[in-house]
XYZ file of C-alpha atoms in Angstrom:
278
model
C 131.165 93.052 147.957
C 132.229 96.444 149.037
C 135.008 96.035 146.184
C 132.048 95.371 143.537
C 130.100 98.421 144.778
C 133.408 101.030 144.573
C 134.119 99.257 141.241
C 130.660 100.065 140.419
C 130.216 103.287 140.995
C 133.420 104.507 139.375
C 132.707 102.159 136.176
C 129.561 104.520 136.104
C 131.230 107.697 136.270
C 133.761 106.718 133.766
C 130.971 105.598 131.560
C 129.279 109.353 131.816
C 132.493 111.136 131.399
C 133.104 108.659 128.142
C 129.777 109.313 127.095
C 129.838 111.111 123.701
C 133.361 110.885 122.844
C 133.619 106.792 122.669
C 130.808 104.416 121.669
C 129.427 101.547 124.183
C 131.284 98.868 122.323
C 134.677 100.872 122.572
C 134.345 101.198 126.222
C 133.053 97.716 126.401
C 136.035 97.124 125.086
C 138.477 98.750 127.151
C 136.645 97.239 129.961
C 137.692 93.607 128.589
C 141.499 94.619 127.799
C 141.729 95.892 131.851
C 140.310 92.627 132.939
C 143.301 90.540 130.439
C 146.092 92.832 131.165
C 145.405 91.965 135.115
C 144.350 88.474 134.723
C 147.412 87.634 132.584
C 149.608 89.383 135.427
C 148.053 86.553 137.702
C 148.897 84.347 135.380
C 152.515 85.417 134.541
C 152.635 85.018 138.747
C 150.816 81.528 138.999
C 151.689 79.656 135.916
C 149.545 76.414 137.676
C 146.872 78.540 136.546
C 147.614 77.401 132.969
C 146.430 74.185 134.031
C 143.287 75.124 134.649
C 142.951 77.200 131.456
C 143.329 73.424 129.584
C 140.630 72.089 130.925
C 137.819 74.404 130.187
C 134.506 73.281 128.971
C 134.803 75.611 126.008
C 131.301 76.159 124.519
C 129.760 77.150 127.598
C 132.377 79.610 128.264
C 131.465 81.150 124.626
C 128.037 80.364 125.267
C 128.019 82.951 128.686
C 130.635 84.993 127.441
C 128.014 85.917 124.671
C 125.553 86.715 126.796
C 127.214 88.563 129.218
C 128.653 91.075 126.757
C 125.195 91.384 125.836
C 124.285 92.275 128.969
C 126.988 94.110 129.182
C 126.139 96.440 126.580
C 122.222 96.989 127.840
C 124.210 98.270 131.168
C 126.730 100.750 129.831
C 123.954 101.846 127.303
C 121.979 102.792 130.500
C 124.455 104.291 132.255
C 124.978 106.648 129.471
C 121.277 107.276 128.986
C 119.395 107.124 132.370
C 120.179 108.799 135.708
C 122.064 106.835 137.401
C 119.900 106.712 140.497
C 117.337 104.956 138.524
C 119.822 102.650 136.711
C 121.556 101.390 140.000
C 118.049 100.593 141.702
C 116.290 98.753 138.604
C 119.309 96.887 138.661
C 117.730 95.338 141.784
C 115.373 93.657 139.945
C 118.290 90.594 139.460
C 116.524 88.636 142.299
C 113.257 88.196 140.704
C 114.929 87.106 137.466
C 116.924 84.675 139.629
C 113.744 83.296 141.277
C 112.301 83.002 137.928
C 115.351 81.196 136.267
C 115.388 78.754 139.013
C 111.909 77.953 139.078
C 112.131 77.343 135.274
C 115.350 75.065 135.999
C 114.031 73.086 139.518
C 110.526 73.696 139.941
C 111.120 74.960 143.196
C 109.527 78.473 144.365
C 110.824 81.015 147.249
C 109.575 81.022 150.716
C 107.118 83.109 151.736
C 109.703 85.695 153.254
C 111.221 85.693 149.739
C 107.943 86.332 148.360
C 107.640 89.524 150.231
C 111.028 90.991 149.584
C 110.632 89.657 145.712
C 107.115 91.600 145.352
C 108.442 95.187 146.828
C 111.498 94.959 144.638
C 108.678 94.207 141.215
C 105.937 97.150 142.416
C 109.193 99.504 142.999
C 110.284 98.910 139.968
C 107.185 98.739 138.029
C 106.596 102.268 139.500
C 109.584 103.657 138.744
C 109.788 102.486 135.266
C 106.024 103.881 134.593
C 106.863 106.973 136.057
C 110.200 107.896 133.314
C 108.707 105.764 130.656
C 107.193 109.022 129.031
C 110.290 110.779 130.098
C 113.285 108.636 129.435
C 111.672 107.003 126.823
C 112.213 103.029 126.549
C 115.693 103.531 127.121
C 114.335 102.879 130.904
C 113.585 99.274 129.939
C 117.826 98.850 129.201
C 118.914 98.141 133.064
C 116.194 95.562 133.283
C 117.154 94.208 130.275
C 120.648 93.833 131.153
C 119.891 92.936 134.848
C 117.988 89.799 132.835
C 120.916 88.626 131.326
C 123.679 89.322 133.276
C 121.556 87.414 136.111
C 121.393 84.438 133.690
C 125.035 84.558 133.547
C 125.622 84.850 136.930
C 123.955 81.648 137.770
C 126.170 79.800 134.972
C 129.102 81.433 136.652
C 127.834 79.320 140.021
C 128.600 76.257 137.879
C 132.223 77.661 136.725
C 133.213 79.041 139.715
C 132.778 75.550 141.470
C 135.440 74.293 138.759
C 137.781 76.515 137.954
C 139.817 79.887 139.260
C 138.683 83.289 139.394
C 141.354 84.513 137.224
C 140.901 81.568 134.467
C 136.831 82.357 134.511
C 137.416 86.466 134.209
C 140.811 85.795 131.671
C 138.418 83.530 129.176
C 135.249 86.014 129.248
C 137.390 88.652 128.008
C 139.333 87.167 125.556
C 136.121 85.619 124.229
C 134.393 88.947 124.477
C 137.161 91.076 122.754
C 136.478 90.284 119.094
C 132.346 90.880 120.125
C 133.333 94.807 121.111
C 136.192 95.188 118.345
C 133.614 94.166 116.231
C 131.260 96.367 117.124
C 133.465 99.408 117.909
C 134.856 99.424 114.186
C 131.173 98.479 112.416
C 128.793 100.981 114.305
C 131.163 102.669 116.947
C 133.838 105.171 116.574
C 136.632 103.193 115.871
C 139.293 104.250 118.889
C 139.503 108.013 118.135
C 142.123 109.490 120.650
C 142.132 112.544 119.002
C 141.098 115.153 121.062
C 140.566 112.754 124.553
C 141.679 114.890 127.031
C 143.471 113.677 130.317
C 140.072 113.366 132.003
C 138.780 110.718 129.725
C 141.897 109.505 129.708
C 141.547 108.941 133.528
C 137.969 107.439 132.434
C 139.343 105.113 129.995
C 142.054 103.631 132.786
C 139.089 103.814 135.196
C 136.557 101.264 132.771
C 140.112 99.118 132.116
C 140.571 98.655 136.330
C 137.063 97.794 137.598
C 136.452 95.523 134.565
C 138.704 93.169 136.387
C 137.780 94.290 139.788
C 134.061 93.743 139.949
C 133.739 90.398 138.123
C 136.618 89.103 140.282
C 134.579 89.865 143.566
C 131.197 88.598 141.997
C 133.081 85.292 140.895
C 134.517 85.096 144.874
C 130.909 86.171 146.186
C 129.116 83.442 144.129
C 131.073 80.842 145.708
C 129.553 81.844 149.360
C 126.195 82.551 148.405
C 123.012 81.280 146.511
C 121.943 82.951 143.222
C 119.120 84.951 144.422
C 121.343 85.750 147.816
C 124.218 87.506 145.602
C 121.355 89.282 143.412
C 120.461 90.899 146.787
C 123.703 91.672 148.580
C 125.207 94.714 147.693
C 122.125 97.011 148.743
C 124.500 99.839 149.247
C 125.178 100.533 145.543
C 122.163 102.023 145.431
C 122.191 105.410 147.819
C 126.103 105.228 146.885
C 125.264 105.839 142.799
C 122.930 108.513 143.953
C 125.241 110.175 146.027
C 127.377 110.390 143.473
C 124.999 111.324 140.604
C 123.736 114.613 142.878
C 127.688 115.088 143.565
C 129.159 114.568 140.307
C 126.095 115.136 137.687
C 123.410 117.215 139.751
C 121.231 114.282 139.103
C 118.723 114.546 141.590
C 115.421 112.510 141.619
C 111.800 113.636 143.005
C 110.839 112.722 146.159
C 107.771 109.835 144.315
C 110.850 108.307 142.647
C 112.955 107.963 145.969
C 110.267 106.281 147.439
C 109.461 103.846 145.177
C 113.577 103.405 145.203
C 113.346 102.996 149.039
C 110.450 100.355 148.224
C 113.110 98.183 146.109
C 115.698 98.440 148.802
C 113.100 97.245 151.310
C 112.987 94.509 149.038
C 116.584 93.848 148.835
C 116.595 93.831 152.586
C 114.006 91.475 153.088
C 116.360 89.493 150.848
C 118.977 89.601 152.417
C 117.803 88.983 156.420
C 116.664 85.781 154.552
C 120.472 84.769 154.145
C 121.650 85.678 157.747
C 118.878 83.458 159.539
C-alpha cells in the first residue's frame, strides 16, 4: 500500500501542474499509455502471460473498464478543482459505498465496530462537503462521485484478481480505456498540444504515465489479501501525506473546522482498519 499512496500523491501533483495546459481526458490518457507501455514490458518478459490474456471473460472487463474510466475522470477532475486535502479525505468515503454495495449484493450488514468507524467517516464527510459546498461549488460532490464508482470497480476487480494476473487485469483496462480518453481528448479536450509544454509538465506527463501502472498494480495485489471494505480503509496515510504536500507544493492550507472534521474521517478509517487486525 505504501506504493499506492507515493503513486498517489505524485499522480496528484502531476495532475495540478497539468492543470490548464492538458484536458482530463488527455491526461487520462497518458495515464492508460504508462500502464500498457509497462504491462506489455511484463509481458514481452513472461510470454505465459499471453495465456492468460486468452481466456478473459471479455464483457465484464469492458463492462469495469467503463466504469472505472468514469471514475477515473470524476477523480482527476477533482484533483484539478478541489484542494487536495479535501479530495484525498472524501476519498475515504469508499468504505461506506463498499458496505452499501455489499449489502445490496448479500444482504449482509457490518458489525457494530464497523458501524462506528462507517458513521464518523459519513458525518466527516457530510461536514466537510457542507462546509465548501458554497465555496467550491458542486465540484466538491466529484471525489465522492468517483470514490462511488471506482469502489464498484474495485469489488469486480476482487472477482478478476482471483482469476487472472495483475499485469493481464491492468494491460486489458487500459487498452479498453484508451479509445474512451482519445475519444474524449480530440471531441471536448485539447487534442495533445505539446506546443509550448515546458520540461516541467513534461516531468508531469511521465509522472501520470508511471503511477498509472503503479497504483492499480498494488490495489490489484492488495485486493487479493483483503476484503472490499478492508482495502477501502487501508491506506489512511494518504490523507495527512496529500496535505503535506498541498501546504508544501500549492500553499493549500485548510482551516482548523475542516481539519477536524478530516481527523473525524480518519478516526473512521481507523476504526476500520483495527477491525481487520483482530
Amino acid at each position: 500500500m505504501l506504493i499506492a499512496i507515493s503513486g498517489y500523491v505524485l499522480f496528484a501533483v502531476c495532475v495540478r501542474l497539468l492543470r490548464g495546459v492538458f484536458s482530463i481526458y488527455e491526461i487520462a490518457a497518458f495515464r492508460s499509455l504508462g500502464a500498457i507501455a509497462f504491462c506489455s514490458f511484463l509481458v514481452a518478459r513472461k510470454p505465459v502471460i499471453l495465456d492468460d490474456l486468452r481466456s478473459i471473460d471479455l464483457k465484464f472487463h469492458v463492462a469495469r473498464s467503463a466504469l472505472q474510466a468514469a471514475g477515473t475522470l470524476a477523480i482527476v477532475s477533482s484533483i484539478a478543482l478541489v484542494p487536495l486535502g479535501l479530495v484525498s479525505a472524501l476519498e475515504f468515503t469508499g468504505p461506506i459505498f463498499a458496505a452499501l454495495f455489499v449489502f445490496i449484493l448479500t444482504r449482509s450488514l457490518p458489525d457494530r465496530l464497523s458501524w462506528l468507524g462507517l458513521a464518523a467517516i459519513f458525518f466527516g464527510a457530510g461536514a466537510l462537503v457542507m462546509q465548501f459546498l458554497g465555496g467550491v461549488g458542486f465540484a466538491i460532490l466529484l471525489p465522492i462521485l468517483g470514490t462511488a464508482t471506482l469502489t464498484m470497480t474495485n469489488m469486480m476487480l476482487a472477482r478478476l484478481a482471483a482469476r487472472h494476473r495483475s499485469t493481464t487485469i491492468m494491460l486489458v483496462m487500459a487498452v479498453l480505456q484508451l479509445p474512451i480518453y482519445l475519444l474524449g481528448a480530440f471531441v471536448w479536450g485539447k487534442g495533445f498540444q505539446f506546443g509550448g509544454v515546458g520540461p516541467l509538465q513534461l516531468g508531469a506527463v511521465a509522472g501520470v504515465a508511471l503511477t498509472g501502472f503503479a497504483t492499480q498494480m498494488a490495489l490489484a495485489n492488495a485486493t487479493r489479501y483483503g476484503s472490499d471494505l478492508q482495502v477501502s480503509a487501508l491506506d489512511v496515510l494518504r490523507i495527512p501525506a496529500v496535505a503535506l504536500v498541498a501546504y508544501t507544493v500549492f500553499a493549500e492550507r485548510l482551516s482548523l473546522q475542516a481539519n477536524l472534521q478530516i481527523l473525524l474521517i480518519m478516526l473512521g478509517i481507523c476504526i476500520l482498519a483495527f477491525i481487520r487486525k483482530r
